[in-house]
Every structure is written in C-alpha cells, then in structure tokens.
Tab-separated table of C-alpha atoms in Angstrom:
chain	number	residue	atom	x	y	z
A	6	UNK	CA	75.459	126.021	112.683
A	7	UNK	CA	72.138	125.256	113.262
A	8	UNK	CA	69.874	123.292	110.623
A	9	UNK	CA	66.384	122.705	110.823
A	10	UNK	CA	64.493	119.034	110.520
A	11	UNK	CA	61.554	118.542	109.425
A	12	UNK	CA	60.413	114.913	110.838
A	13	UNK	CA	56.633	113.346	108.975
A	14	UNK	CA	55.707	110.821	111.359
A	15	UNK	CA	52.985	108.164	109.988
A	16	UNK	CA	51.215	107.989	112.652
A	17	UNK	CA	49.283	104.239	113.498
A	18	UNK	CA	51.490	102.627	110.994
A	19	UNK	CA	53.434	99.961	112.147
A	20	UNK	CA	56.521	99.047	109.733
A	21	UNK	CA	59.717	97.060	109.877
A	22	UNK	CA	63.039	98.233	109.011
A	23	UNK	CA	63.121	96.177	105.763
A	24	UNK	CA	60.034	98.157	104.975
A	25	UNK	CA	61.758	101.533	104.748
A	26	UNK	CA	63.046	101.252	100.880
A	27	UNK	CA	59.565	100.691	99.948
A	28	UNK	CA	58.023	103.216	100.903
A	29	UNK	CA	61.164	105.509	99.517
A	30	UNK	CA	60.803	103.461	95.889
A	31	UNK	CA	56.549	104.501	96.264
A	32	UNK	CA	57.219	108.374	96.713
A	33	UNK	CA	60.242	108.704	94.352
A	34	UNK	CA	58.065	107.195	91.976
A	35	UNK	CA	54.759	108.919	91.673
A	36	UNK	CA	56.892	112.086	92.347
A	37	UNK	CA	60.413	111.780	90.163
A	38	UNK	CA	60.834	115.255	89.778
A	39	UNK	CA	62.161	115.710	92.881
A	40	UNK	CA	65.637	114.603	93.313
A	41	UNK	CA	65.817	114.751	96.701
A	42	UNK	CA	63.701	111.901	97.578
A	43	UNK	CA	65.577	109.403	95.556
A	44	UNK	CA	69.143	110.948	94.519
A	45	UNK	CA	68.686	109.410	90.917
A	46	UNK	CA	70.018	111.698	88.031
A	47	UNK	CA	68.787	109.305	85.093
A	48	UNK	CA	71.311	107.047	82.937
A	49	UNK	CA	72.267	105.051	85.924
A	50	UNK	CA	73.879	108.351	87.504
A	51	UNK	CA	73.586	108.951	91.316
A	52	UNK	CA	73.551	112.420	93.418
A	53	UNK	CA	76.604	110.816	96.066
A	54	UNK	CA	75.562	113.878	98.244
A	55	UNK	CA	74.445	113.620	102.011
A	56	UNK	CA	70.873	112.704	101.205
A	57	UNK	CA	68.860	115.548	102.642
A	58	UNK	CA	65.650	113.759	102.477
A	59	UNK	CA	66.104	110.033	104.789
A	60	UNK	CA	63.250	107.753	105.790
A	61	UNK	CA	63.843	105.732	109.271
A	62	UNK	CA	61.586	103.448	110.999
A	63	UNK	CA	61.474	104.686	114.750
A	64	UNK	CA	60.456	102.368	117.519
A	65	UNK	CA	58.322	100.605	114.283
A	66	UNK	CA	56.565	104.104	112.964
A	67	UNK	CA	57.856	105.172	109.848
A	68	UNK	CA	59.663	108.207	109.938
A	69	UNK	CA	60.464	110.527	106.914
A	70	UNK	CA	63.121	113.413	107.895
A	71	UNK	CA	64.094	116.493	105.753
A	72	UNK	CA	66.629	119.099	106.360
A	73	UNK	CA	66.221	122.521	105.647
A	74	UNK	CA	64.993	123.562	102.624
A	75	UNK	CA	64.195	120.086	101.289
A	76	UNK	CA	61.251	120.280	104.191
A	77	UNK	CA	59.065	122.052	101.747
A	78	UNK	CA	59.032	118.976	99.910
A	79	UNK	CA	57.491	116.522	102.312
A	80	UNK	CA	55.013	119.379	103.041
A	81	UNK	CA	53.936	119.587	99.549
A	82	UNK	CA	53.655	115.576	98.988
A	83	UNK	CA	51.944	115.241	101.874
A	84	UNK	CA	49.481	117.449	101.352
A	85	UNK	CA	47.911	114.929	98.934
A	86	UNK	CA	49.298	111.427	100.222
A	87	UNK	CA	46.485	108.988	101.633
A	88	UNK	CA	47.987	105.617	101.181
A	89	UNK	CA	51.530	104.183	99.965
A	90	UNK	CA	51.635	100.927	98.278
A	91	UNK	CA	54.157	98.972	99.161
A	92	UNK	CA	53.871	96.126	96.551
A	93	UNK	CA	52.895	93.334	99.527
A	94	UNK	CA	50.629	95.980	101.237
A	95	UNK	CA	49.060	99.022	101.210
A	96	UNK	CA	50.238	101.394	104.193
A	97	UNK	CA	46.760	104.010	104.850
A	98	UNK	CA	47.443	107.458	106.286
A	99	UNK	CA	45.196	108.463	108.673
A	100	UNK	CA	47.155	110.263	110.533
A	101	UNK	CA	50.325	112.642	109.635
A	102	UNK	CA	52.707	114.475	112.511
A	103	UNK	CA	54.588	117.028	111.806
A	104	UNK	CA	57.443	118.430	114.115
A	105	UNK	CA	60.171	121.489	112.833
A	106	UNK	CA	63.107	121.726	115.237
A	107	UNK	CA	66.114	122.997	115.008
A	108	UNK	CA	69.208	121.397	115.660
A	109	UNK	CA	72.779	122.349	116.223
A	110	UNK	CA	75.404	120.647	114.030
A	111	UNK	CA	78.979	121.434	115.171
A	112	UNK	CA	82.181	120.662	116.780
A	113	UNK	CA	82.492	121.044	120.439
A	114	UNK	CA	84.401	120.609	123.357
A	115	UNK	CA	83.349	117.969	125.034
A	116	UNK	CA	83.135	113.682	123.930
A	117	UNK	CA	79.305	112.930	123.433
A	118	UNK	CA	78.289	109.182	123.650
A	119	UNK	CA	75.923	108.158	120.596
A	120	UNK	CA	74.186	104.792	119.753
A	121	UNK	CA	73.709	103.073	116.012
A	122	UNK	CA	69.878	102.751	116.273
A	123	UNK	CA	70.060	101.006	112.934
A	124	UNK	CA	72.945	99.356	111.263
A	125	UNK	CA	75.970	101.273	110.486
A	126	UNK	CA	77.134	100.025	106.753
A	127	UNK	CA	80.461	101.555	106.877
A	128	UNK	CA	82.483	99.002	104.595
A	129	UNK	CA	82.769	98.857	100.698
A	130	UNK	CA	84.344	96.564	98.753
A	131	UNK	CA	87.613	97.776	99.433
A	132	UNK	CA	88.051	98.395	103.439
A	133	UNK	CA	85.860	94.803	103.203
A	134	UNK	CA	88.406	93.472	102.276
A	135	UNK	CA	91.114	94.971	104.520
A	136	UNK	CA	89.182	94.689	107.402
A	137	UNK	CA	87.854	90.912	107.428
A	138	UNK	CA	92.360	90.188	106.817
A	139	UNK	CA	93.292	92.578	109.675
A	140	UNK	CA	93.347	91.880	113.137
A	141	UNK	CA	90.934	93.176	116.267
A	142	UNK	CA	93.118	96.320	117.273
A	143	UNK	CA	93.229	96.967	113.353
A	144	UNK	CA	89.846	96.777	112.756
A	145	UNK	CA	88.840	99.174	115.419
A	146	UNK	CA	90.885	101.882	113.703
A	147	UNK	CA	89.638	101.399	110.786
A	148	UNK	CA	85.774	102.046	111.956
A	149	UNK	CA	87.520	104.954	113.663
A	150	UNK	CA	88.758	106.220	110.242
A	151	UNK	CA	85.602	105.433	108.305
A	152	UNK	CA	83.317	106.763	110.979
A	153	UNK	CA	85.668	110.376	110.968
A	154	UNK	CA	85.374	110.381	107.287
A	155	UNK	CA	81.438	109.613	107.689
A	156	UNK	CA	81.114	112.403	109.922
A	157	UNK	CA	83.403	114.778	108.038
A	158	UNK	CA	80.983	114.074	105.380
A	159	UNK	CA	77.742	114.766	106.656
A	160	UNK	CA	79.036	118.150	107.704
A	161	UNK	CA	80.440	119.149	104.370
A	162	UNK	CA	77.318	118.043	102.622
A	163	UNK	CA	75.169	120.059	105.066
A	164	UNK	CA	77.698	123.477	104.640
A	165	UNK	CA	79.236	123.226	107.847
A	166	UNK	CA	83.015	123.755	107.894
A	167	UNK	CA	84.453	121.714	110.186
A	168	UNK	CA	86.837	123.672	112.652
A	169	UNK	CA	89.308	121.129	114.714
A	170	UNK	CA	90.115	117.521	114.514
A	171	UNK	CA	87.694	115.420	114.716
A	172	UNK	CA	87.930	112.627	117.595
A	173	UNK	CA	85.842	109.282	117.627
A	174	UNK	CA	85.621	106.158	119.744
A	175	UNK	CA	83.757	103.380	118.657
A	176	UNK	CA	82.586	100.491	120.592
A	177	UNK	CA	80.943	98.754	117.870
A	178	UNK	CA	79.848	94.682	117.015
A	179	UNK	CA	79.545	93.579	113.619
A	180	UNK	CA	75.735	92.407	112.502
A	181	UNK	CA	74.190	90.818	109.271
A	182	UNK	CA	72.871	92.906	107.181
A	183	UNK	CA	70.339	92.031	104.394
A	184	UNK	CA	70.474	95.208	101.417
A	185	UNK	CA	69.481	94.688	98.458
A	186	UNK	CA	68.831	90.992	98.998
A	187	UNK	CA	72.793	90.460	99.544
A	188	UNK	CA	74.018	89.682	102.952
A	189	UNK	CA	76.518	92.449	104.349
A	190	UNK	CA	78.316	93.005	107.265
A	191	UNK	CA	76.974	96.096	109.652
A	192	UNK	CA	77.828	97.717	112.921
A	193	UNK	CA	75.605	98.219	116.381
A	194	UNK	CA	76.804	99.780	119.212
A	195	UNK	CA	78.275	103.299	120.466
A	196	UNK	CA	80.610	105.515	119.576
A	197	UNK	CA	81.717	108.469	121.141
A	198	UNK	CA	82.952	111.863	119.239
A	199	UNK	CA	83.391	115.713	119.380
A	200	UNK	CA	80.899	116.266	117.019
A	201	UNK	CA	77.477	117.610	117.974
A	202	UNK	CA	74.924	114.964	115.328
A	203	UNK	CA	71.178	116.199	115.670
A	204	UNK	CA	69.266	112.791	116.420
A	205	UNK	CA	68.295	110.175	114.081
A	206	UNK	CA	70.099	111.755	111.175
A	207	UNK	CA	72.381	109.316	109.624
A	208	UNK	CA	76.143	108.132	109.164
A	209	UNK	CA	77.980	105.870	106.247
A	210	UNK	CA	76.523	104.304	102.853
A	211	UNK	CA	72.487	104.274	102.107
A	212	UNK	CA	71.156	106.906	104.852
A	213	UNK	CA	68.542	107.562	102.973
A	214	UNK	CA	67.371	104.127	103.347
A	215	UNK	CA	67.800	103.683	107.509
A	216	UNK	CA	70.779	102.773	107.912
A	217	UNK	CA	73.328	104.392	109.954
A	218	UNK	CA	71.009	106.645	112.238
A	219	UNK	CA	72.260	107.738	115.677
A	220	UNK	CA	70.643	108.977	118.817
A	221	UNK	CA	72.595	110.594	122.006
A	222	UNK	CA	72.991	107.855	124.951
A	223	UNK	CA	70.871	108.807	127.863
A	224	UNK	CA	67.838	110.443	125.901
A	225	UNK	CA	65.431	106.982	125.730
A	226	UNK	CA	66.063	105.704	122.250
A	227	UNK	CA	64.883	101.553	121.767
C-alpha cells in the first residue's frame, strides 16, 4: 500500500536529539486539541497506537513527520507558529520547508537493509530482565522477535494487512540512552527484512520522540 508522508523541516535551526521532546512538548501544549501531537487522552491515559506525527532530529535539523491525514494538522499549526519555546531557549522559525511524498509500505520478495539512525528502544521491564540473563545467541533471537513485532505493529497501525511472514536479521549493538532522566539501553546498527519501511519512520518505543528512526542503507544517511 502507499502512504503519504508530509515532512516539515525547520530550516536554519540546529538541535540535539535531547531537544526533540521539548519541541513536541511545546506544540502539544499550544495545540492540545490535536491528539495526534501528543497522544494523551487525559487522566493519565494514552493512545498506544502507532504515532502518525513523529518528531526527529535529522542531521541536526528539527523535522516533524505526519502520515496521511495527520498532514493537515501540521499545515494548520505551522501557519501561525513563529517560534518554539524549549524552556532553556527559544527557537525562531524563520523558514519552513514542506515536502510531501508518497511511499510504499508492504512486504517484498527481496531482503532490504536498514540502519537505526537514532537509538531503538526495544526493551520493556519484562523483556529487559530476560535479555540481560540470556547468552549472546539468545539475545539476538530476542531482538529479532521484538523487531518483527515492531514492524507488524507499525503495519497494523497504518492500516496494512501483512500477507506473509516477516523475516528479520539483526546486527545491533547496545548504547546507553537518557530517556526521561533515566538511563536505559537502546540499540544502534543495521537489520535486514523483507518489509519496505519508508525512510525516517520509527520503530519501537517512543518513536514520536525521535527514537528508533530508520533509514535504508545506501542512501547516504548520516
């Protein structure tokens, strides 16, 4: 199936990955009527579906991606937004670049290699314990199973019915991640799969905050 991805690139600004949640927090606070910006349902309840608006730092430049109908929200909010208050600094938006692309999302006969451009948050409390108590071979199998589940969840969340088994092979290394002022284990590296994933979409936990961003190997990603 095809999906439409609108990317809003905030030109002329440089940010660190840690700044991305601040951008998300500002926009969510200013436009609380749009659930897609923050996924909060109120009363400590959350929408756990696949995020259709995702915030990224791509080569140090803040980008916001919106999938399908969510693109209308980005166009609406950025009509008026001239700056973003990130608490410790204010980012002026002098120029916005809008790019709308149609991308495939589907299983394929060939294997495609991808790279995590930002740390992939694969582990929750339950599988973290299992992971650290396993040997290296078992850890690879755990990550393969989790990544397969992440791909299936993304496909389901975007309305695609997976019509054949997902195959995954991983070459990943652990990295330390600061997440909500807690130290966690994330993973960087490459994987191959028989599923077409549009560039810059995320897999795993907290993809709306920029984690688990994927890029196809060979496209010159940094």
